[in-house]
């Protein structure tokens, strides 16, 4: 949108909020040389299914990936202050499972408390964010937060119209144990995911699937603070 007062053109609310701060500082006669930091910005990956439908892994991944791209690789700065890039901090590294309040409050993290990733934040075109490139060793499993009916429906799709070979999870076959919906679905989801060459969206399953790595302990986040400045 175009700001009718300044005629500056905005493509995102992040820039508009920063410029609002710059205008406020200017009105208070604060020198433009005073650095501005964005100390918290992010998106929750999970929330109350009725009240907070936009708190989802997909949206969190989209927001944080676009944020990094915008801050690190796009033309830096805002329409009002082109070239002047504020330092930006993602909120937040870990989920805070004991946080009270709306469900989303406990779900802003890139990682669960036990160190496994909530979603795989792929940062392309920038070095220094993800330490280990797990692109080639990702797997698709049933999401912890998806309900069992959704997981079952997605498995039925994967083994039916999705044409995954689900022989191995039939009774008596090698992957029948453990015999529960999530384990079977994870097999079916991953078979489909691999058959699609791990294409974007092929682990979605209406939110019932999630991308992961086999050995989450190898997965670590490496934040090179220089990349943010
Ligand atoms: C900012 O500076 C102008 C010009 O010197 C002055 O009129 C105004 O009162 C100042 N505003 C504040 C908030 O100090
Ligand atoms: C990463 O960026 C390169 C160069 O811009 C592009 O060729 C490649 O397809 C991108 N990879 C992914 C996974 O987006
Ligand atoms: C991840 O990085 C660590 C430290 O560099 C290394 O020891 C480990 O082998 C890497 N894991 C993979 C899967 O590349």
PDB file of C-alpha atoms and ligand atoms in Angstrom:
ATOM      1  CA  UNK A   1       0.000   0.000   0.000  1.00  0.00           C
ATOM      2  CA  UNK A   2       0.951   3.635  -0.403  1.00  0.00           C
ATOM      3  CA  UNK A   3       1.145   5.792   2.717  1.00  0.00           C
ATOM      4  CA  UNK A   4      -1.042   8.834   1.862  1.00  0.00           C
ATOM      5  CA  UNK A   5       1.111  11.135   4.025  1.00  0.00           C
ATOM      6  CA  UNK A   6       4.527  10.276   2.653  1.00  0.00           C
ATOM      7  CA  UNK A   7       3.547   8.590  -0.642  1.00  0.00           C
ATOM      8  CA  UNK A   8       6.001   5.836   0.255  1.00  0.00           C
ATOM      9  CA  UNK A   9       5.104   2.369  -1.037  1.00  0.00           C
ATOM     10  CA  UNK A  10       4.972  -0.568   1.411  1.00  0.00           C
ATOM     11  CA  UNK A  11       5.003  -4.278   0.624  1.00  0.00           C
ATOM     12  CA  UNK A  12       4.997  -5.480   4.241  1.00  0.00           C
ATOM     13  CA  UNK A  13       3.911  -4.491   7.738  1.00  0.00           C
ATOM     14  CA  UNK A  14       7.379  -5.079   9.177  1.00  0.00           C
ATOM     15  CA  UNK A  15       8.784  -2.102   7.222  1.00  0.00           C
ATOM     16  CA  UNK A  16       5.703   0.003   7.997  1.00  0.00           C
ATOM     17  CA  UNK A  17       6.111  -0.583  11.738  1.00  0.00           C
ATOM     18  CA  UNK A  18       9.793   0.325  11.615  1.00  0.00           C
ATOM     19  CA  UNK A  19       9.034   3.523   9.714  1.00  0.00           C
ATOM     20  CA  UNK A  20       6.345   4.400  12.252  1.00  0.00           C
ATOM     21  CA  UNK A  21       9.033   4.184  14.934  1.00  0.00           C
ATOM     22  CA  UNK A  22      11.389   6.347  12.868  1.00  0.00           C
ATOM     23  CA  UNK A  23       8.680   9.015  12.487  1.00  0.00           C
ATOM     24  CA  UNK A  24       7.934   8.953  16.220  1.00  0.00           C
ATOM     25  CA  UNK A  25      11.634   9.342  17.045  1.00  0.00           C
ATOM     26  CA  UNK A  26      11.931  12.196  14.593  1.00  0.00           C
ATOM     27  CA  UNK A  27       8.963  13.966  16.186  1.00  0.00           C
ATOM     28  CA  UNK A  28      10.743  13.642  19.529  1.00  0.00           C
ATOM     29  CA  UNK A  29      13.857  15.205  17.939  1.00  0.00           C
ATOM     30  CA  UNK A  30      15.896  12.037  18.441  1.00  0.00           C
ATOM     31  CA  UNK A  31      18.930  12.050  16.153  1.00  0.00           C
ATOM     32  CA  UNK A  32      18.690   9.771  13.114  1.00  0.00           C
ATOM     33  CA  UNK A  33      22.079   8.438  14.175  1.00  0.00           C
ATOM     34  CA  UNK A  34      20.508   6.587  17.110  1.00  0.00           C
ATOM     35  CA  UNK A  35      20.418   2.904  16.087  1.00  0.00           C
ATOM     36  CA  UNK A  36      17.105   1.060  16.156  1.00  0.00           C
ATOM     37  CA  UNK A  37      16.948  -2.654  16.992  1.00  0.00           C
ATOM     38  CA  UNK A  38      14.020  -4.989  16.489  1.00  0.00           C
ATOM     39  CA  UNK A  39      14.408  -7.154  19.554  1.00  0.00           C
ATOM     40  CA  UNK A  40      11.444  -9.466  18.956  1.00  0.00           C
ATOM     41  CA  UNK A  41       9.706 -10.548  15.802  1.00  0.00           C
ATOM     42  CA  UNK A  42       8.367 -13.929  14.785  1.00  0.00           C
ATOM     43  CA  UNK A  43       5.339 -16.113  14.332  1.00  0.00           C
ATOM     44  CA  UNK A  44       3.855 -18.909  16.474  1.00  0.00           C
ATOM     45  CA  UNK A  45       3.855 -22.400  14.951  1.00  0.00           C
ATOM     46  CA  UNK A  46       0.858 -23.636  16.908  1.00  0.00           C
ATOM     47  CA  UNK A  47      -2.141 -22.174  18.673  1.00  0.00           C
ATOM     48  CA  UNK A  48      -5.716 -22.755  19.703  1.00  0.00           C
ATOM     49  CA  UNK A  49      -7.327 -24.478  16.686  1.00  0.00           C
ATOM     50  CA  UNK A  50     -10.440 -22.259  16.897  1.00  0.00           C
ATOM     51  CA  UNK A  51      -9.152 -18.941  18.205  1.00  0.00           C
ATOM     52  CA  UNK A  52      -5.722 -18.816  16.566  1.00  0.00           C
ATOM     53  CA  UNK A  53      -5.995 -20.568  13.203  1.00  0.00           C
ATOM     54  CA  UNK A  54      -3.074 -18.619  11.720  1.00  0.00           C
ATOM     55  CA  UNK A  55      -0.632 -20.002  14.255  1.00  0.00           C
ATOM     56  CA  UNK A  56       0.744 -22.839  12.112  1.00  0.00           C
ATOM     57  CA  UNK A  57       4.103 -24.299  11.210  1.00  0.00           C
ATOM     58  CA  UNK A  58       3.632 -23.276   7.591  1.00  0.00           C
ATOM     59  CA  UNK A  59       2.916 -19.657   8.465  1.00  0.00           C
ATOM     60  CA  UNK A  60       5.738 -19.514  11.013  1.00  0.00           C
ATOM     61  CA  UNK A  61       8.176 -20.947   8.497  1.00  0.00           C
ATOM     62  CA  UNK A  62       6.957 -18.524   5.821  1.00  0.00           C
ATOM     63  CA  UNK A  63       7.182 -15.503   8.093  1.00  0.00           C
ATOM     64  CA  UNK A  64      10.611 -16.249   9.520  1.00  0.00           C
ATOM     65  CA  UNK A  65      12.080 -17.325   6.175  1.00  0.00           C
ATOM     66  CA  UNK A  66      10.772 -14.197   4.458  1.00  0.00           C
ATOM     67  CA  UNK A  67      11.962 -12.091   7.373  1.00  0.00           C
ATOM     68  CA  UNK A  68      15.505 -13.409   7.050  1.00  0.00           C
ATOM     69  CA  UNK A  69      15.439 -13.006   3.309  1.00  0.00           C
ATOM     70  CA  UNK A  70      14.121  -9.459   3.657  1.00  0.00           C
ATOM     71  CA  UNK A  71      16.676  -8.435   6.261  1.00  0.00           C
ATOM     72  CA  UNK A  72      19.721 -10.263   4.901  1.00  0.00           C
ATOM     73  CA  UNK A  73      19.362 -10.490   1.145  1.00  0.00           C
ATOM     74  CA  UNK A  74      16.844  -7.929  -0.095  1.00  0.00           C
ATOM     75  CA  UNK A  75      17.744  -4.304  -0.508  1.00  0.00           C
ATOM     76  CA  UNK A  76      18.367  -3.298   3.105  1.00  0.00           C
ATOM     77  CA  UNK A  77      16.399  -0.687   5.003  1.00  0.00           C
ATOM     78  CA  UNK A  78      12.830   0.568   4.825  1.00  0.00           C
ATOM     79  CA  UNK A  79      11.130   2.889   2.327  1.00  0.00           C
ATOM     80  CA  UNK A  80      11.791   5.813   4.682  1.00  0.00           C
ATOM     81  CA  UNK A  81      15.360   4.832   5.457  1.00  0.00           C
ATOM     82  CA  UNK A  82      16.686   2.813   2.549  1.00  0.00           C
ATOM     83  CA  UNK A  83      20.101   1.326   3.213  1.00  0.00           C
ATOM     84  CA  UNK A  84      19.801   1.637   6.998  1.00  0.00           C
ATOM     85  CA  UNK A  85      19.171  -1.935   8.151  1.00  0.00           C
ATOM     86  CA  UNK A  86      18.002  -2.362  11.727  1.00  0.00           C
ATOM     87  CA  UNK A  87      19.367  -5.368  13.608  1.00  0.00           C
ATOM     88  CA  UNK A  88      16.610  -7.940  13.933  1.00  0.00           C
ATOM     89  CA  UNK A  89      16.180 -10.762  16.447  1.00  0.00           C
ATOM     90  CA  UNK A  90      13.838 -13.682  15.862  1.00  0.00           C
ATOM     91  CA  UNK A  91      11.430 -14.464  18.650  1.00  0.00           C
ATOM     92  CA  UNK A  92      12.364 -17.069  19.611  1.00  0.00           C
ATOM     93  CA  UNK A  93      14.876 -19.912  19.714  1.00  0.00           C
ATOM     94  CA  UNK A  94      12.957 -22.347  21.955  1.00  0.00           C
ATOM     95  CA  UNK A  95       9.285 -22.973  22.671  1.00  0.00           C
ATOM     96  CA  UNK A  96       8.376 -22.054  26.244  1.00  0.00           C
ATOM     97  CA  UNK A  97       6.051 -24.895  27.160  1.00  0.00           C
ATOM     98  CA  UNK A  98       5.150 -23.525  30.597  1.00  0.00           C
ATOM     99  CA  UNK A  99       4.120 -20.092  29.399  1.00  0.00           C
ATOM    100  CA  UNK A 100       0.573 -19.211  30.505  1.00  0.00           C
ATOM    101  CA  UNK A 101      -2.022 -17.466  28.333  1.00  0.00           C
ATOM    102  CA  UNK A 102      -3.175 -18.305  24.813  1.00  0.00           C
ATOM    103  CA  UNK A 103      -1.838 -21.602  23.394  1.00  0.00           C
ATOM    104  CA  UNK A 104       0.274 -19.717  20.855  1.00  0.00           C
ATOM    105  CA  UNK A 105       2.298 -18.068  23.645  1.00  0.00           C
ATOM    106  CA  UNK A 106       4.120 -21.338  24.267  1.00  0.00           C
ATOM    107  CA  UNK A 107       4.807 -21.936  20.572  1.00  0.00           C
ATOM    108  CA  UNK A 108       6.963 -19.187  19.121  1.00  0.00           C
ATOM    109  CA  UNK A 109      10.169 -21.232  19.079  1.00  0.00           C
ATOM    110  CA  UNK A 110      12.222 -22.604  16.220  1.00  0.00           C
ATOM    111  CA  UNK A 111      12.975 -25.583  18.485  1.00  0.00           C
ATOM    112  CA  UNK A 112      11.142 -27.644  21.068  1.00  0.00           C
ATOM    113  CA  UNK A 113      12.601 -27.593  24.562  1.00  0.00           C
ATOM    114  CA  UNK A 114      14.331 -30.931  23.904  1.00  0.00           C
ATOM    115  CA  UNK A 115      16.293 -29.455  20.997  1.00  0.00           C
ATOM    116  CA  UNK A 116      14.400 -31.007  18.093  1.00  0.00           C
ATOM    117  CA  UNK A 117      13.330 -28.537  15.413  1.00  0.00           C
ATOM    118  CA  UNK A 118       9.674 -27.468  15.298  1.00  0.00           C
ATOM    119  CA  UNK A 119      10.087 -26.975  11.561  1.00  0.00           C
ATOM    120  CA  UNK A 120      13.038 -26.814   9.248  1.00  0.00           C
ATOM    121  CA  UNK A 121      13.786 -23.219   8.538  1.00  0.00           C
ATOM    122  CA  UNK A 122      15.454 -23.247   5.152  1.00  0.00           C
ATOM    123  CA  UNK A 123      17.519 -20.192   4.615  1.00  0.00           C
ATOM    124  CA  UNK A 124      18.675 -19.982   1.062  1.00  0.00           C
ATOM    125  CA  UNK A 125      21.089 -17.460  -0.298  1.00  0.00           C
ATOM    126  CA  UNK A 126      22.446 -16.654   3.154  1.00  0.00           C
ATOM    127  CA  UNK A 127      25.174 -18.421   5.018  1.00  0.00           C
ATOM    128  CA  UNK A 128      25.485 -18.482   8.751  1.00  0.00           C
ATOM    129  CA  UNK A 129      22.035 -19.420   9.908  1.00  0.00           C
ATOM    130  CA  UNK A 130      21.610 -23.163   9.710  1.00  0.00           C
ATOM    131  CA  UNK A 131      24.826 -24.851  10.711  1.00  0.00           C
ATOM    132  CA  UNK A 132      24.279 -28.272   9.166  1.00  0.00           C
ATOM    133  CA  UNK A 133      22.653 -28.461   5.806  1.00  0.00           C
ATOM    134  CA  UNK A 134      20.037 -31.132   6.326  1.00  0.00           C
ATOM    135  CA  UNK A 135      18.431 -30.625   2.928  1.00  0.00           C
ATOM    136  CA  UNK A 136      19.398 -34.093   1.734  1.00  0.00           C
ATOM    137  CA  UNK A 137      18.643 -35.991   4.887  1.00  0.00           C
ATOM    138  CA  UNK A 138      15.137 -34.949   5.770  1.00  0.00           C
ATOM    139  CA  UNK A 139      12.235 -37.228   6.505  1.00  0.00           C
ATOM    140  CA  UNK A 140       8.500 -36.789   6.823  1.00  0.00           C
ATOM    141  CA  UNK A 141       6.631 -38.034   9.885  1.00  0.00           C
ATOM    142  CA  UNK A 142       3.254 -37.554  11.567  1.00  0.00           C
ATOM    143  CA  UNK A 143       3.264 -34.203  13.367  1.00  0.00           C
ATOM    144  CA  UNK A 144       3.161 -34.322  17.165  1.00  0.00           C
ATOM    145  CA  UNK A 145       0.449 -31.695  17.284  1.00  0.00           C
ATOM    146  CA  UNK A 146      -1.850 -33.173  14.609  1.00  0.00           C
ATOM    147  CA  UNK A 147      -4.887 -35.019  15.894  1.00  0.00           C
ATOM    148  CA  UNK A 148      -5.221 -38.710  15.235  1.00  0.00           C
ATOM    149  CA  UNK A 149      -8.194 -38.419  12.888  1.00  0.00           C
ATOM    150  CA  UNK A 150      -6.300 -36.023  10.644  1.00  0.00           C
ATOM    151  CA  UNK A 151      -3.262 -38.317  10.719  1.00  0.00           C
ATOM    152  CA  UNK A 152      -5.421 -41.330   9.819  1.00  0.00           C
ATOM    153  CA  UNK A 153      -7.129 -39.477   6.960  1.00  0.00           C
ATOM    154  CA  UNK A 154      -3.778 -38.328   5.562  1.00  0.00           C
ATOM    155  CA  UNK A 155      -2.406 -41.883   5.775  1.00  0.00           C
ATOM    156  CA  UNK A 156      -5.442 -43.214   3.916  1.00  0.00           C
ATOM    157  CA  UNK A 157      -4.726 -40.670   1.223  1.00  0.00           C
ATOM    158  CA  UNK A 158      -1.003 -41.449   1.035  1.00  0.00           C
ATOM    159  CA  UNK A 159      -1.595 -45.199   0.737  1.00  0.00           C
ATOM    160  CA  UNK A 160      -4.537 -44.717  -1.665  1.00  0.00           C
ATOM    161  CA  UNK A 161      -4.632 -41.842  -4.157  1.00  0.00           C
ATOM    162  CA  UNK A 162      -1.072 -40.870  -3.170  1.00  0.00           C
ATOM    163  CA  UNK A 163       0.139 -44.320  -4.332  1.00  0.00           C
ATOM    164  CA  UNK A 164       2.664 -44.841  -1.546  1.00  0.00           C
ATOM    165  CA  UNK A 165       3.706 -48.471  -1.179  1.00  0.00           C
ATOM    166  CA  UNK A 166       2.243 -49.270   2.243  1.00  0.00           C
ATOM    167  CA  UNK A 167       2.876 -53.031   2.146  1.00  0.00           C
ATOM    168  CA  UNK A 168       5.445 -52.883   4.942  1.00  0.00           C
ATOM    169  CA  UNK A 169       2.935 -51.589   7.510  1.00  0.00           C
ATOM    170  CA  UNK A 170       0.426 -54.394   6.893  1.00  0.00           C
ATOM    171  CA  UNK A 171       0.033 -57.105   9.586  1.00  0.00           C
ATOM    172  CA  UNK A 172       2.957 -59.508   9.607  1.00  0.00           C
ATOM    173  CA  UNK A 173       5.188 -57.215   7.574  1.00  0.00           C
ATOM    174  CA  UNK A 174       8.454 -55.623   8.708  1.00  0.00           C
ATOM    175  CA  UNK A 175       7.151 -52.201   9.774  1.00  0.00           C
ATOM    176  CA  UNK A 176       3.834 -53.286  11.323  1.00  0.00           C
ATOM    177  CA  UNK A 177       5.266 -52.819  14.826  1.00  0.00           C
ATOM    178  CA  UNK A 178       4.771 -50.520  16.621  1.00  0.00           C
ATOM    179  CA  UNK A 179       1.144 -50.936  15.657  1.00  0.00           C
ATOM    180  CA  UNK A 180      -0.260 -47.432  16.089  1.00  0.00           C
ATOM    181  CA  UNK A 181      -1.642 -44.793  13.773  1.00  0.00           C
ATOM    182  CA  UNK A 182       1.255 -42.361  14.133  1.00  0.00           C
ATOM    183  CA  UNK A 183       3.965 -44.918  13.449  1.00  0.00           C
ATOM    184  CA  UNK A 184       2.145 -46.299  10.432  1.00  0.00           C
ATOM    185  CA  UNK A 185       1.336 -42.823   9.156  1.00  0.00           C
ATOM    186  CA  UNK A 186       4.955 -41.746   9.521  1.00  0.00           C
ATOM    187  CA  UNK A 187       5.986 -44.657   7.331  1.00  0.00           C
ATOM    188  CA  UNK A 188       3.357 -43.772   4.721  1.00  0.00           C
ATOM    189  CA  UNK A 189       4.116 -40.035   4.825  1.00  0.00           C
ATOM    190  CA  UNK A 190       7.828 -40.594   4.442  1.00  0.00           C
ATOM    191  CA  UNK A 191       7.371 -43.053   1.579  1.00  0.00           C
ATOM    192  CA  UNK A 192       5.291 -40.448  -0.215  1.00  0.00           C
ATOM    193  CA  UNK A 193       7.706 -37.607   0.620  1.00  0.00           C
ATOM    194  CA  UNK A 194      10.716 -39.518  -0.702  1.00  0.00           C
ATOM    195  CA  UNK A 195       8.794 -40.624  -3.811  1.00  0.00           C
ATOM    196  CA  UNK A 196       8.114 -36.957  -4.567  1.00  0.00           C
ATOM    197  CA  UNK A 197      11.791 -36.091  -4.259  1.00  0.00           C
ATOM    198  CA  UNK A 198      11.060 -34.180  -1.024  1.00  0.00           C
ATOM    199  CA  UNK A 199       9.307 -31.554  -3.093  1.00  0.00           C
ATOM    200  CA  UNK A 200       7.953 -28.520  -1.259  1.00  0.00           C
ATOM    201  CA  UNK A 201       4.478 -29.281   0.130  1.00  0.00           C
ATOM    202  CA  UNK A 202       4.860 -33.069  -0.183  1.00  0.00           C
ATOM    203  CA  UNK A 203       5.069 -33.416   3.605  1.00  0.00           C
ATOM    204  CA  UNK A 204       2.146 -31.148   4.316  1.00  0.00           C
ATOM    205  CA  UNK A 205      -0.807 -33.573   4.510  1.00  0.00           C
ATOM    206  CA  UNK A 206      -3.157 -30.779   5.614  1.00  0.00           C
ATOM    207  CA  UNK A 207      -0.897 -30.095   8.575  1.00  0.00           C
ATOM    208  CA  UNK A 208      -0.656 -33.750   9.682  1.00  0.00           C
ATOM    209  CA  UNK A 209       2.926 -34.190   8.471  1.00  0.00           C
ATOM    210  CA  UNK A 210       6.153 -32.586   9.534  1.00  0.00           C
ATOM    211  CA  UNK A 211       9.664 -32.633   8.154  1.00  0.00           C
ATOM    212  CA  UNK A 212      12.357 -33.913  10.440  1.00  0.00           C
ATOM    213  CA  UNK A 213      15.837 -35.417  10.431  1.00  0.00           C
ATOM    214  CA  UNK A 214      16.562 -38.953  11.693  1.00  0.00           C
ATOM    215  CA  UNK A 215      19.026 -37.934  14.309  1.00  0.00           C
ATOM    216  CA  UNK A 216      17.808 -34.646  15.749  1.00  0.00           C
ATOM    217  CA  UNK A 217      20.842 -34.393  18.026  1.00  0.00           C
ATOM    218  CA  UNK A 218      22.952 -33.660  14.965  1.00  0.00           C
ATOM    219  CA  UNK A 219      20.777 -30.763  14.134  1.00  0.00           C
ATOM    220  CA  UNK A 220      21.936 -27.523  15.473  1.00  0.00           C
ATOM    221  CA  UNK A 221      21.408 -23.891  14.959  1.00  0.00           C
ATOM    222  CA  UNK A 222      24.336 -21.702  14.326  1.00  0.00           C
ATOM    223  CA  UNK A 223      23.573 -18.061  14.514  1.00  0.00           C
ATOM    224  CA  UNK A 224      26.267 -15.914  13.112  1.00  0.00           C
ATOM    225  CA  UNK A 225      25.337 -12.571  14.554  1.00  0.00           C
ATOM    226  CA  UNK A 226      27.231 -10.743  11.809  1.00  0.00           C
ATOM    227  CA  UNK A 227      24.665 -11.980   9.319  1.00  0.00           C
ATOM    228  CA  UNK A 228      22.045  -9.955  11.156  1.00  0.00           C
ATOM    229  CA  UNK A 229      23.842  -6.636  11.129  1.00  0.00           C
TER     230      UNK A 229
HETATM  231  C1  LIG B   1      11.713  19.396  18.509  1.00  0.00           C
HETATM  232  O1  LIG B   1      12.405  20.500  17.997  1.00  0.00           O
HETATM  233  C2  LIG B   1      11.570  21.549  17.535  1.00  0.00           C
HETATM  234  C3  LIG B   1      12.457  22.606  16.872  1.00  0.00           C
HETATM  235  O2  LIG B   1      13.541  22.930  17.701  1.00  0.00           O
HETATM  236  C4  LIG B   1      10.764  22.090  18.716  1.00  0.00           C
HETATM  237  O3  LIG B   1       9.900  23.086  18.246  1.00  0.00           O
HETATM  238  C5  LIG B   1       9.955  20.959  19.312  1.00  0.00           C
HETATM  239  O4  LIG B   1       9.276  21.403  20.449  1.00  0.00           O
HETATM  240  C6  LIG B   1      10.847  19.784  19.689  1.00  0.00           C
HETATM  241  N1  LIG B   1      10.004  18.701  20.091  1.00  0.00           N
HETATM  242  C7  LIG B   1      10.218  18.018  21.228  1.00  0.00           C
HETATM  243  C8  LIG B   1       9.259  16.888  21.514  1.00  0.00           C
HETATM  244  O5  LIG B   1      11.120  18.272  21.974  1.00  0.00           O
HETATM  245  C1  LIG B   2      18.746 -21.750  -3.489  1.00  0.00           C
HETATM  246  O1  LIG B   2      19.182 -20.648  -4.276  1.00  0.00           O
HETATM  247  C2  LIG B   2      19.737 -21.028  -5.502  1.00  0.00           C
HETATM  248  C3  LIG B   2      20.294 -19.772  -6.155  1.00  0.00           C
HETATM  249  O2  LIG B   2      19.464 -18.661  -5.941  1.00  0.00           O
HETATM  250  C4  LIG B   2      18.676 -21.725  -6.348  1.00  0.00           C
HETATM  251  O3  LIG B   2      19.227 -22.132  -7.587  1.00  0.00           O
HETATM  252  C5  LIG B   2      18.174 -22.940  -5.599  1.00  0.00           C
HETATM  253  O4  LIG B   2      17.114 -23.539  -6.304  1.00  0.00           O
HETATM  254  C6  LIG B   2      17.684 -22.551  -4.226  1.00  0.00           C
HETATM  255  N1  LIG B   2      17.355 -23.758  -3.475  1.00  0.00           N
HETATM  256  C7  LIG B   2      16.233 -23.874  -2.780  1.00  0.00           C
HETATM  257  C8  LIG B   2      16.056 -25.165  -2.025  1.00  0.00           C
HETATM  258  O5  LIG B   2      15.392 -22.993  -2.727  1.00  0.00           O
HETATM  259  C1  LIG B   3      27.055 -31.157  11.858  1.00  0.00           C
HETATM  260  O1  LIG B   3      28.105 -30.288  12.243  1.00  0.00           O
HETATM  261  C2  LIG B   3      28.919 -30.800  13.263  1.00  0.00           C
HETATM  262  C3  LIG B   3      29.921 -29.725  13.635  1.00  0.00           C
HETATM  263  O2  LIG B   3      30.551 -29.204  12.520  1.00  0.00           O
HETATM  264  C4  LIG B   3      29.621 -32.085  12.781  1.00  0.00           C
HETATM  265  O3  LIG B   3      30.407 -32.635  13.823  1.00  0.00           O
HETATM  266  C5  LIG B   3      28.558 -33.078  12.371  1.00  0.00           C
HETATM  267  O4  LIG B   3      29.172 -34.212  11.820  1.00  0.00           O
HETATM  268  C6  LIG B   3      27.634 -32.455  11.323  1.00  0.00           C
HETATM  269  N1  LIG B   3      26.586 -33.382  10.995  1.00  0.00           N
HETATM  270  C7  LIG B   3      26.254 -33.606   9.740  1.00  0.00           C
HETATM  271  C8  LIG B   3      25.146 -34.571   9.566  1.00  0.00           C
HETATM  272  O5  LIG B   3      26.801 -33.076   8.807  1.00  0.00           O
END
